mmCIF file of C-alpha atoms in Angstrom:
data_model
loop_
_atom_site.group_PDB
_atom_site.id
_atom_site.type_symbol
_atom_site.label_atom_id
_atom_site.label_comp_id
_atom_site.label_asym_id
_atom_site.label_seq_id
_atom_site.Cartn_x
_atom_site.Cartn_y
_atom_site.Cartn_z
ATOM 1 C CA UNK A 1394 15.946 -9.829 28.497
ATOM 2 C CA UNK A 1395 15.025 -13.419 28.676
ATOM 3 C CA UNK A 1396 16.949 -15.952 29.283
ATOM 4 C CA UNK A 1397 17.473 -19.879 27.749
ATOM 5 C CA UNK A 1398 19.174 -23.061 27.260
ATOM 6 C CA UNK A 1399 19.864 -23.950 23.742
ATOM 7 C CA UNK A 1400 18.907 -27.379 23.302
ATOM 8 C CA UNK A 1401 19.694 -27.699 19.552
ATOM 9 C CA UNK A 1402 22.026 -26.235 16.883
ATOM 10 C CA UNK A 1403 21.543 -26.856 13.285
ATOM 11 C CA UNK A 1404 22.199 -25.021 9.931
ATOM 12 C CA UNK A 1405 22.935 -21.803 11.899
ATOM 13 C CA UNK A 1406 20.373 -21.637 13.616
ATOM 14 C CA UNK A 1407 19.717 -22.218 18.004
ATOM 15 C CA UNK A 1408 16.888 -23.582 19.067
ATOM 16 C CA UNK A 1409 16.627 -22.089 23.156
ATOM 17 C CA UNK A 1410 14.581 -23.526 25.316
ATOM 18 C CA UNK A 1411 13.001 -20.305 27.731
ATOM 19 C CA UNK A 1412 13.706 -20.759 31.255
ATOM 20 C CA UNK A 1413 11.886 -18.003 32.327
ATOM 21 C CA UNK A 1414 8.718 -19.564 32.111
ATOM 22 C CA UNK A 1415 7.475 -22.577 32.843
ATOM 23 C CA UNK A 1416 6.019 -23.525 29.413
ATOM 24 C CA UNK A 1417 8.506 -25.202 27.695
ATOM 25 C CA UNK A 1418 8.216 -22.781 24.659
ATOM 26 C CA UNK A 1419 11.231 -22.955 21.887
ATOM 27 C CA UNK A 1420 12.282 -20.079 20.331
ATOM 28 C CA UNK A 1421 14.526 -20.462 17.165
ATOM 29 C CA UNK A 1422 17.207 -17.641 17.234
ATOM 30 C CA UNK A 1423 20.104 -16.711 14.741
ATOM 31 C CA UNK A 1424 23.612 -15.433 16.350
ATOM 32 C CA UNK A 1425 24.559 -11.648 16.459
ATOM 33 C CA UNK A 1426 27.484 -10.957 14.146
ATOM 34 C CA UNK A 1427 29.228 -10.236 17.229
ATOM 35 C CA UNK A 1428 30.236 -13.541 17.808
ATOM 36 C CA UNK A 1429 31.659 -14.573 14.908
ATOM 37 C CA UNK A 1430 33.814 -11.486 15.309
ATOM 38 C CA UNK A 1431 34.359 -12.396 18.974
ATOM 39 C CA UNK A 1432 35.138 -15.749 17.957
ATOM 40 C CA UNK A 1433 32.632 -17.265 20.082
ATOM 41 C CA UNK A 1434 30.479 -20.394 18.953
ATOM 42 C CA UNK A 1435 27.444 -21.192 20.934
ATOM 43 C CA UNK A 1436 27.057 -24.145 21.411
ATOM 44 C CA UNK A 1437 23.950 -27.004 22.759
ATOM 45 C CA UNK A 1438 24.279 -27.092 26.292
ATOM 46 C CA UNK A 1439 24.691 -23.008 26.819
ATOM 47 C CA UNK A 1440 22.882 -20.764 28.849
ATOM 48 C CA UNK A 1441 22.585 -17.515 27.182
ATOM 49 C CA UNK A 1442 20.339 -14.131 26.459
ATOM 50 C CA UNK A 1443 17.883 -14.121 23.807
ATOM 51 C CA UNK A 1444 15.833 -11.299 22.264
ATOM 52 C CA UNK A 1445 12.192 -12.738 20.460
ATOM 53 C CA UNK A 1446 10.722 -10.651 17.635
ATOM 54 C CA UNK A 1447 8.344 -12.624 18.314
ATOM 55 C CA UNK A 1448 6.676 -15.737 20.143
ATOM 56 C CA UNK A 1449 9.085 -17.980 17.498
ATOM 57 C CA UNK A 1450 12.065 -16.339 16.647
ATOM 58 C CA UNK A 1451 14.904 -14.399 18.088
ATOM 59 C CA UNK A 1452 18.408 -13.490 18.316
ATOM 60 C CA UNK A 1453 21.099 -14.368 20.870
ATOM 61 C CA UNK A 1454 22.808 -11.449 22.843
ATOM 62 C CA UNK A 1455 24.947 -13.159 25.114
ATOM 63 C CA UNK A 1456 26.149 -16.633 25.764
ATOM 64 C CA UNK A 1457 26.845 -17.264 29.770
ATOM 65 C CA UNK A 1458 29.972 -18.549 30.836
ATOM 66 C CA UNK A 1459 30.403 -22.102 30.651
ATOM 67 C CA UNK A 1460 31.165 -25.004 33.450
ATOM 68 C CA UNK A 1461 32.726 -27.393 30.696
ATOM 69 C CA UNK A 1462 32.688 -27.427 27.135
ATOM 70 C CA UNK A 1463 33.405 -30.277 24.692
ATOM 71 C CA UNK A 1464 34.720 -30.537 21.341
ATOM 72 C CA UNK A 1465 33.511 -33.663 20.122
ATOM 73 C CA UNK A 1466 30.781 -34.126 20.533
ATOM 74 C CA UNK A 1467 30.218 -30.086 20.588
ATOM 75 C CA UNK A 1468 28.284 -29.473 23.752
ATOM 76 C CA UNK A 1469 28.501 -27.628 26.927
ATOM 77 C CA UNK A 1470 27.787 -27.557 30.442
ATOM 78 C CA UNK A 1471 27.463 -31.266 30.890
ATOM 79 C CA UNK A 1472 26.719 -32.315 34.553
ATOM 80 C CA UNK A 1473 27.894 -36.208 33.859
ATOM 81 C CA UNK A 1474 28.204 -38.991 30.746
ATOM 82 C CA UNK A 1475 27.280 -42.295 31.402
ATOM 83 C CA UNK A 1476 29.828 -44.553 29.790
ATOM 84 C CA UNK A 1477 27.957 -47.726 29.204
ATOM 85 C CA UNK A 1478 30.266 -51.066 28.903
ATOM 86 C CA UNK A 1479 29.137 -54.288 27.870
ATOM 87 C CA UNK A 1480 29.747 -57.286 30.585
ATOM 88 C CA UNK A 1481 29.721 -59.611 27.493
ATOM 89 C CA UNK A 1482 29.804 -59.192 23.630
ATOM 90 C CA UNK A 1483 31.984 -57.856 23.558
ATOM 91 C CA UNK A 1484 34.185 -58.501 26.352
ATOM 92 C CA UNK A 1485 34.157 -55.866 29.306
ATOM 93 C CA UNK A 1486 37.148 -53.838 28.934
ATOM 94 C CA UNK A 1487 38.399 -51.801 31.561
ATOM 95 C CA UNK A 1488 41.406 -50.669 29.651
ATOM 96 C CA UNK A 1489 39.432 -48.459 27.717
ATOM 97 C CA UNK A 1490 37.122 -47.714 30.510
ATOM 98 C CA UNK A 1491 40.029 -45.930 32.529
ATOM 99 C CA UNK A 1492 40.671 -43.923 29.082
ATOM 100 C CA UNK A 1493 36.963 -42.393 29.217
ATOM 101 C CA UNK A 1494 37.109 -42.164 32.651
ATOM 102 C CA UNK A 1495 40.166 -39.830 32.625
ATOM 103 C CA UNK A 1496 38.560 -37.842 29.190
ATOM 104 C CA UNK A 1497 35.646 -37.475 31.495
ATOM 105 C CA UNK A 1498 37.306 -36.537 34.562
ATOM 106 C CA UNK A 1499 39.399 -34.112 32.228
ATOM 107 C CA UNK A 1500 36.510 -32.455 31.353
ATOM 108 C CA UNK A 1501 35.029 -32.107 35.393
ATOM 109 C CA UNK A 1502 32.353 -34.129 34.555
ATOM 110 C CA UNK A 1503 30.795 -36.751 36.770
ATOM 111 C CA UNK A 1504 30.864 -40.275 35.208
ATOM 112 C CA UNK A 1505 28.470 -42.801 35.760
ATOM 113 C CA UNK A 1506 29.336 -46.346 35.254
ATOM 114 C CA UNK A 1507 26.841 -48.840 33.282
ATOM 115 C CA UNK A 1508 27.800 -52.351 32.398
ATOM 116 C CA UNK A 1509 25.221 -53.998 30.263
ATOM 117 C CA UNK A 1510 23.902 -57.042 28.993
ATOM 118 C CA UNK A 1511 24.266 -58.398 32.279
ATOM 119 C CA UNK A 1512 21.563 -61.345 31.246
ATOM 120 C CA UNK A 1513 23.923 -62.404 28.620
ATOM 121 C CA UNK A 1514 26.757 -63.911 31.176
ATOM 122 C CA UNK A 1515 26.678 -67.679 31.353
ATOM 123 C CA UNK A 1516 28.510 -68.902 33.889
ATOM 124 C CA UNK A 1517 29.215 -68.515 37.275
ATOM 125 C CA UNK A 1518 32.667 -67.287 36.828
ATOM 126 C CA UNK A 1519 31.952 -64.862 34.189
ATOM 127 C CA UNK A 1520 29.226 -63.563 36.164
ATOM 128 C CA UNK A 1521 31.909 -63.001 39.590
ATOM 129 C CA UNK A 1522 34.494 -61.177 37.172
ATOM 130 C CA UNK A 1523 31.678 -58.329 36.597
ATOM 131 C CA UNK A 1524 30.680 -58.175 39.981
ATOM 132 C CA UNK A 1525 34.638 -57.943 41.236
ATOM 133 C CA UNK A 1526 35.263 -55.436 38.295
ATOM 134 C CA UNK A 1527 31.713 -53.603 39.750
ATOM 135 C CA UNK A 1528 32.933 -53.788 43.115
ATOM 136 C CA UNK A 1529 36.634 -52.333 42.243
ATOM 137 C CA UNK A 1530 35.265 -49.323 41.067
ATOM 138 C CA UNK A 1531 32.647 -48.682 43.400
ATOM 139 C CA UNK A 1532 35.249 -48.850 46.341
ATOM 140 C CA UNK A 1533 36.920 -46.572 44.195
ATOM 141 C CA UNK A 1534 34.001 -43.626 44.462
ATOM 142 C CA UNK A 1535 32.101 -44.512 40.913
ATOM 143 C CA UNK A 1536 28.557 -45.325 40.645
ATOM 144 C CA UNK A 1537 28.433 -48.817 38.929
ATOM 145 C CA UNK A 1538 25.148 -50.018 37.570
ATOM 146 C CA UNK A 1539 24.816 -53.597 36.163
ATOM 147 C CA UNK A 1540 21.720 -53.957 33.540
ATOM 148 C CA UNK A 1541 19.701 -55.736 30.883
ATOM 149 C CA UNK A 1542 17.595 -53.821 28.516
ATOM 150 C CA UNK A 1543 15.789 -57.755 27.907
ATOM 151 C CA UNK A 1544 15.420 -58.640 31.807
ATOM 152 C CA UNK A 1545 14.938 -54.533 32.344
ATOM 153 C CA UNK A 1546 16.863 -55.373 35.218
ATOM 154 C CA UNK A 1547 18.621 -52.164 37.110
ATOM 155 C CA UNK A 1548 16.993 -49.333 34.786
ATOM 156 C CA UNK A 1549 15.005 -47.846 38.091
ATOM 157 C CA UNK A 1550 17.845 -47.597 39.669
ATOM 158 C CA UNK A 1551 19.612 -45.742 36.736
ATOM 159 C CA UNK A 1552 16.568 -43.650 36.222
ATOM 160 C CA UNK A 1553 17.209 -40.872 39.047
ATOM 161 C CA UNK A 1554 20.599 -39.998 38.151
ATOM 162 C CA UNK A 1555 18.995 -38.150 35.127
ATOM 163 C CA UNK A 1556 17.065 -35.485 37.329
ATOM 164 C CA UNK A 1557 17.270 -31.713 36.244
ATOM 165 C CA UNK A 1558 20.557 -32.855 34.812
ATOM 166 C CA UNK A 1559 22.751 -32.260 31.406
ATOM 167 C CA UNK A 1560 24.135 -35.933 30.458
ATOM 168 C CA UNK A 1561 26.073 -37.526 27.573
ATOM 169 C CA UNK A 1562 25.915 -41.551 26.640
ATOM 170 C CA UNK A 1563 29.667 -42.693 25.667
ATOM 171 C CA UNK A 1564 31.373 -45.996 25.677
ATOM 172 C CA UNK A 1565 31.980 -49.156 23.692
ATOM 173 C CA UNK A 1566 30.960 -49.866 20.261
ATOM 174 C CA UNK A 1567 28.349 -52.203 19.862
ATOM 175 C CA UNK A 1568 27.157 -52.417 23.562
ATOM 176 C CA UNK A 1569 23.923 -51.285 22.936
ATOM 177 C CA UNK A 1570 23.309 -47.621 24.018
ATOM 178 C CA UNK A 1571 20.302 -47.134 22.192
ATOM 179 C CA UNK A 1572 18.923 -50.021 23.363
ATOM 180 C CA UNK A 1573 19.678 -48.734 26.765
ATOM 181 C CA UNK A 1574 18.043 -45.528 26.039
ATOM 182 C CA UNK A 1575 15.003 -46.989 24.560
ATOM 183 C CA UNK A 1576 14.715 -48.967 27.659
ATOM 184 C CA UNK A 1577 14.823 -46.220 29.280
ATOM 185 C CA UNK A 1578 12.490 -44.176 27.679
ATOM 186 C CA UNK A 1579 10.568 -46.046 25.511
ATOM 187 C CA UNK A 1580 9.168 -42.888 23.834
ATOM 188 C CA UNK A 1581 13.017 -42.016 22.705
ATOM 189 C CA UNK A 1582 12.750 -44.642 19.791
ATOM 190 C CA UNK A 1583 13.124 -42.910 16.722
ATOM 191 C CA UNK A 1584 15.913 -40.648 18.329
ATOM 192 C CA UNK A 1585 17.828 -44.000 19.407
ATOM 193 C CA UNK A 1586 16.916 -45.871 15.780
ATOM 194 C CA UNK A 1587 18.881 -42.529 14.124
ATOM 195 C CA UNK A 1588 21.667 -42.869 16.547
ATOM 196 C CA UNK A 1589 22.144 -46.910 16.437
ATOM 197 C CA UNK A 1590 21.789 -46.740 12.490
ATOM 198 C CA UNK A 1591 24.899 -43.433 12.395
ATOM 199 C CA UNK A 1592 26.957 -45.604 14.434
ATOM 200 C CA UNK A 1593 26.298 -48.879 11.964
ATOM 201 C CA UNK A 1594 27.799 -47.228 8.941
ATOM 202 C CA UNK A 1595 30.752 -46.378 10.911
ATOM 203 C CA UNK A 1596 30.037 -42.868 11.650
ATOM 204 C CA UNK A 1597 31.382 -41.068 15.125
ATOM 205 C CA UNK A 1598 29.134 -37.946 14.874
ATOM 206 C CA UNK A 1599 25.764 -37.006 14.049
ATOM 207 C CA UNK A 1600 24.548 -34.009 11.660
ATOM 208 C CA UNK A 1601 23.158 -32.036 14.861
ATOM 209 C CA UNK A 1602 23.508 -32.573 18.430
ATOM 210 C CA UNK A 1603 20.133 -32.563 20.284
ATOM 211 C CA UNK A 1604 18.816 -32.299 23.845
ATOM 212 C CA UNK A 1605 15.836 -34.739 24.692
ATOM 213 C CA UNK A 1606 13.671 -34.816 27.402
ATOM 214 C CA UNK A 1607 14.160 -37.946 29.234
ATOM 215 C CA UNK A 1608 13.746 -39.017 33.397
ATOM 216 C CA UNK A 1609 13.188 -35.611 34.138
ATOM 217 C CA UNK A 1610 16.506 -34.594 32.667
ATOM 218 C CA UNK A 1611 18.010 -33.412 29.159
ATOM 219 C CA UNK A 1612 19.976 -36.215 27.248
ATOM 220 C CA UNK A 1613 22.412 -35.650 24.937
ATOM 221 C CA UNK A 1614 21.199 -37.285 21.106
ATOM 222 C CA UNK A 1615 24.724 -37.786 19.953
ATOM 223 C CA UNK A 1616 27.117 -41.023 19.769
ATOM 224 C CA UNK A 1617 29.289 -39.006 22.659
ATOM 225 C CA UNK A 1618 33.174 -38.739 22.776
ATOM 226 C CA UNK A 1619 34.725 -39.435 18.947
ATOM 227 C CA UNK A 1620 38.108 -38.788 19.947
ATOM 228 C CA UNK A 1621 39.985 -41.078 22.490
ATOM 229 C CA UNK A 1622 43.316 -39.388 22.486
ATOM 230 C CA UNK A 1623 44.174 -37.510 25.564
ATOM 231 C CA UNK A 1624 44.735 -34.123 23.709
ATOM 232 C CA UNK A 1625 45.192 -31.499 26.044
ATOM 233 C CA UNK A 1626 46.088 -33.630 29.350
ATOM 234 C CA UNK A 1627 49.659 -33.211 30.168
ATOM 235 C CA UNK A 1628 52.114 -36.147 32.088
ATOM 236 C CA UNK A 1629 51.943 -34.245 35.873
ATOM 237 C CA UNK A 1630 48.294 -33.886 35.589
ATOM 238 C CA UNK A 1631 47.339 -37.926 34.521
ATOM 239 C CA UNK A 1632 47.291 -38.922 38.200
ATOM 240 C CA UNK A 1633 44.391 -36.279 39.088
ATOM 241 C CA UNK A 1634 42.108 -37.979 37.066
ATOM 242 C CA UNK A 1635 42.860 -41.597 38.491
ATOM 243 C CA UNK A 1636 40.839 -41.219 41.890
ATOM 244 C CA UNK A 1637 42.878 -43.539 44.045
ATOM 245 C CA UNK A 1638 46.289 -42.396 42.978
ATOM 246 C CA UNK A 1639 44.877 -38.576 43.523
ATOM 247 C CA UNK A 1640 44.423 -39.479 46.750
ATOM 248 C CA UNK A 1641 47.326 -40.733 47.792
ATOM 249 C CA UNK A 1642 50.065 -38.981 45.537
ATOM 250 C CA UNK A 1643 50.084 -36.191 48.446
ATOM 251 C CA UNK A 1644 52.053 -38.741 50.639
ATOM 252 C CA UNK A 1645 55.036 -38.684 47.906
ATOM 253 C CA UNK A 1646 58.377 -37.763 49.220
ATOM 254 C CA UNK A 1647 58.440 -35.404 45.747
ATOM 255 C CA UNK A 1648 56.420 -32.905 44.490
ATOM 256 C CA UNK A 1649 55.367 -33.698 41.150
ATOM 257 C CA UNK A 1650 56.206 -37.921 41.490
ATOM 258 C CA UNK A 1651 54.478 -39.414 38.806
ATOM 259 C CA UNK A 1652 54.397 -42.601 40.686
ATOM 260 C CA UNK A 1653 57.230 -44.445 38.207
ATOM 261 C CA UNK A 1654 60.917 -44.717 39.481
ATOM 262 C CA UNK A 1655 60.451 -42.120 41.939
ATOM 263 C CA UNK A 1656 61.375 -43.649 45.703
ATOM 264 C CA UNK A 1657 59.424 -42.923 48.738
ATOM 265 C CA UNK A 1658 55.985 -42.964 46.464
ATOM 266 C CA UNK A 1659 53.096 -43.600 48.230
ATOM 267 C CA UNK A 1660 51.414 -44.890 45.077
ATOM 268 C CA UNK A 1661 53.243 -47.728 44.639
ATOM 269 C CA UNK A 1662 53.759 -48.740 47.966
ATOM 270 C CA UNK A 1663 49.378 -48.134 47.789
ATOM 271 C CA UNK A 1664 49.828 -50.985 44.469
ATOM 272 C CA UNK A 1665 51.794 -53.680 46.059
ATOM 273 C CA UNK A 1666 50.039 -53.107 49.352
ATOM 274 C CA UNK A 1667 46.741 -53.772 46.857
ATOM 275 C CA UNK A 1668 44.834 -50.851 48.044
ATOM 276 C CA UNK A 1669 45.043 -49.643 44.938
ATOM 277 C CA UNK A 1670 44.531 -52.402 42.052
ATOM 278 C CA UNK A 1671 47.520 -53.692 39.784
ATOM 279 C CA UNK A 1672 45.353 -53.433 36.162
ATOM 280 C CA UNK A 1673 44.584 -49.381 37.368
ATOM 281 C CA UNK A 1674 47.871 -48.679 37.856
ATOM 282 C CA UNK A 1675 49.235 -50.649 34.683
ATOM 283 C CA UNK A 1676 46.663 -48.501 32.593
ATOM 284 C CA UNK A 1677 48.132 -45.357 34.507
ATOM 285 C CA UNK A 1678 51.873 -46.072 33.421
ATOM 286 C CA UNK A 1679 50.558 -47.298 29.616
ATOM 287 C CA UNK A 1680 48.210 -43.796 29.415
ATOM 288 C CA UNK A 1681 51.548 -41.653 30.696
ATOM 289 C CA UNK A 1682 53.882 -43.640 28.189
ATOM 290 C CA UNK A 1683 51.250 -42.749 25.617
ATOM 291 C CA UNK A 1684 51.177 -38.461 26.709
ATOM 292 C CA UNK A 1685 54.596 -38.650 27.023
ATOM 293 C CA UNK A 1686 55.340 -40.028 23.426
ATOM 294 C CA UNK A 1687 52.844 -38.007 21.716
ATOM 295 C CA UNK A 1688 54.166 -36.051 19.054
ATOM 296 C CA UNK A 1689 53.440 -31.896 19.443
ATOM 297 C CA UNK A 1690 51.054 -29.870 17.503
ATOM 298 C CA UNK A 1691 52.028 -26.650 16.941
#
């Protein structure tokens, strides 16, 4: 039976892009009752088995097991998401970068890091805070890319993380990820317009999410994460998804520290030694206060 990626969901039906060929051909299939009584949802993003009546249509048999899956937006198998952060207008924040860098880590998926609107920053000190932020995290293990969509200045660089890859766009309102796409692929215009004018009425999701052929690679056409909250992650597992405290949480005197009144912890003798910086560790203790005081669903 062949076999596909599905690339696009909408009104019930999959649109799976055959990868047993190399022509590119889209077949639209309808899902087997059996997974609605499995309880299974395909989803953009899956691998799965396809039969074609014909050279257009089809039905799916099988959906492969998955490497990641979100909810929202709904999409699987992502290999990384590119949270893109304005240096300037608005102000960098890397409170709320920490809090999609731990949804992303949750998830095993590689972030990238992309402050724009790099041409924007006046002065000279505004311009060393971005660098020391960009620096920070690069010592930390994250790819950090500083750009301008106007002065096109690092988009090559950017350009080959995208090879044969699966990646979501996420980040700050207003930073200009469309732009950022568009610069990237000019040809992605309309497909940016529609996201940049969902986000302007206030909207977190689109009707459909989409794959698009972009840098050699498949990008996501959806606004990315809509929920910040970090459903799911529980207080002893926070430190895995800050890097630097993962690291060095193994030299705790207790199994299990979570790095707060706990003596002999390595992490925050690491803090006040400054190998690992104060603001990371401040967002670690606000994120854990924030798990810890979240009310349960049942």
């Amino acid at each position: 039976m062949p076999e596909g990626k599905i690339i696009k969901a909408l009104s019930g039906f999959y649109y799976v892009l055959d990868e047993s060929e190399k022509s590119g051909k889209v077949i639209q299939c309808r899902a087997r009752g059996i997974f609605r009584k499995n309880k299974v949802t395909p989803l953009v993003g899956d691998y799965v088995v396809y039969q074609a009546d014909n050279d257009k249509e089809g039905y799916l048999l099988e959906v492969k097991e998955r490497t990641n899956e979100l909810v929202r937006p709904p999409i699987s198998n992502v290999d990384q998401a590119v949270l893109v952060f304005s240096a300037t207008e608005p102000a960098f924040s890397p409170s709320l970068l920490d809090r999609f860098l731990v949804l992303v880590e949750a998830n095993d998926i590689k972030p990238i890091i992309c402050i724009t609107k790099i041409d924007l920053l006046k002065t000279d000190n505004e311009r060393e805070t971005i660098q020391a932020f960009a620096e920070d995290y690069r010592q930390i293990g994250y790819d950090v890319h500083l750009t301008s969509t106007i002065e096109r200045d690092g988009l090559e660089k950017l350009k080959p993380h995208f090879h044969q890859k699966i990646t979501v766009f996420a980040g700050q309102s207003g930073v200009g990820k469309s732009s950022l796409l568009n610069a990237i692929s000019p040809d992605l215009a309309l497909k940016t317009n529609d996201i940049s004018s969902h986000l302007g009425r206030g909207k977190h999701t689109t009707r459909h999410v989409e794959l698009i052929h972009t840098a050699e690679g498949l990008i996501a056409d959806t606004p990315g994460f809509s929920s910040l909250e970090f459903t799911g992650i529980e207080a002893e597992d926070l430190g895995l998804y800050f890097l630097e405290i993962r690291e060095r949480s193994a030299d705790c005197k207790f199994r299990g520290c979570l790095h707060v009144k706990e003596p002999a912890c390595a992490v925050k003798d690491a803090v006040e030694n400054k190998q690992i910086r104060e603001y990371r560790y401040q967002h670690y203790l606000e994120f854990l206060t924030e798990i810890k005081e979240r009310k349960p669903r049942y």
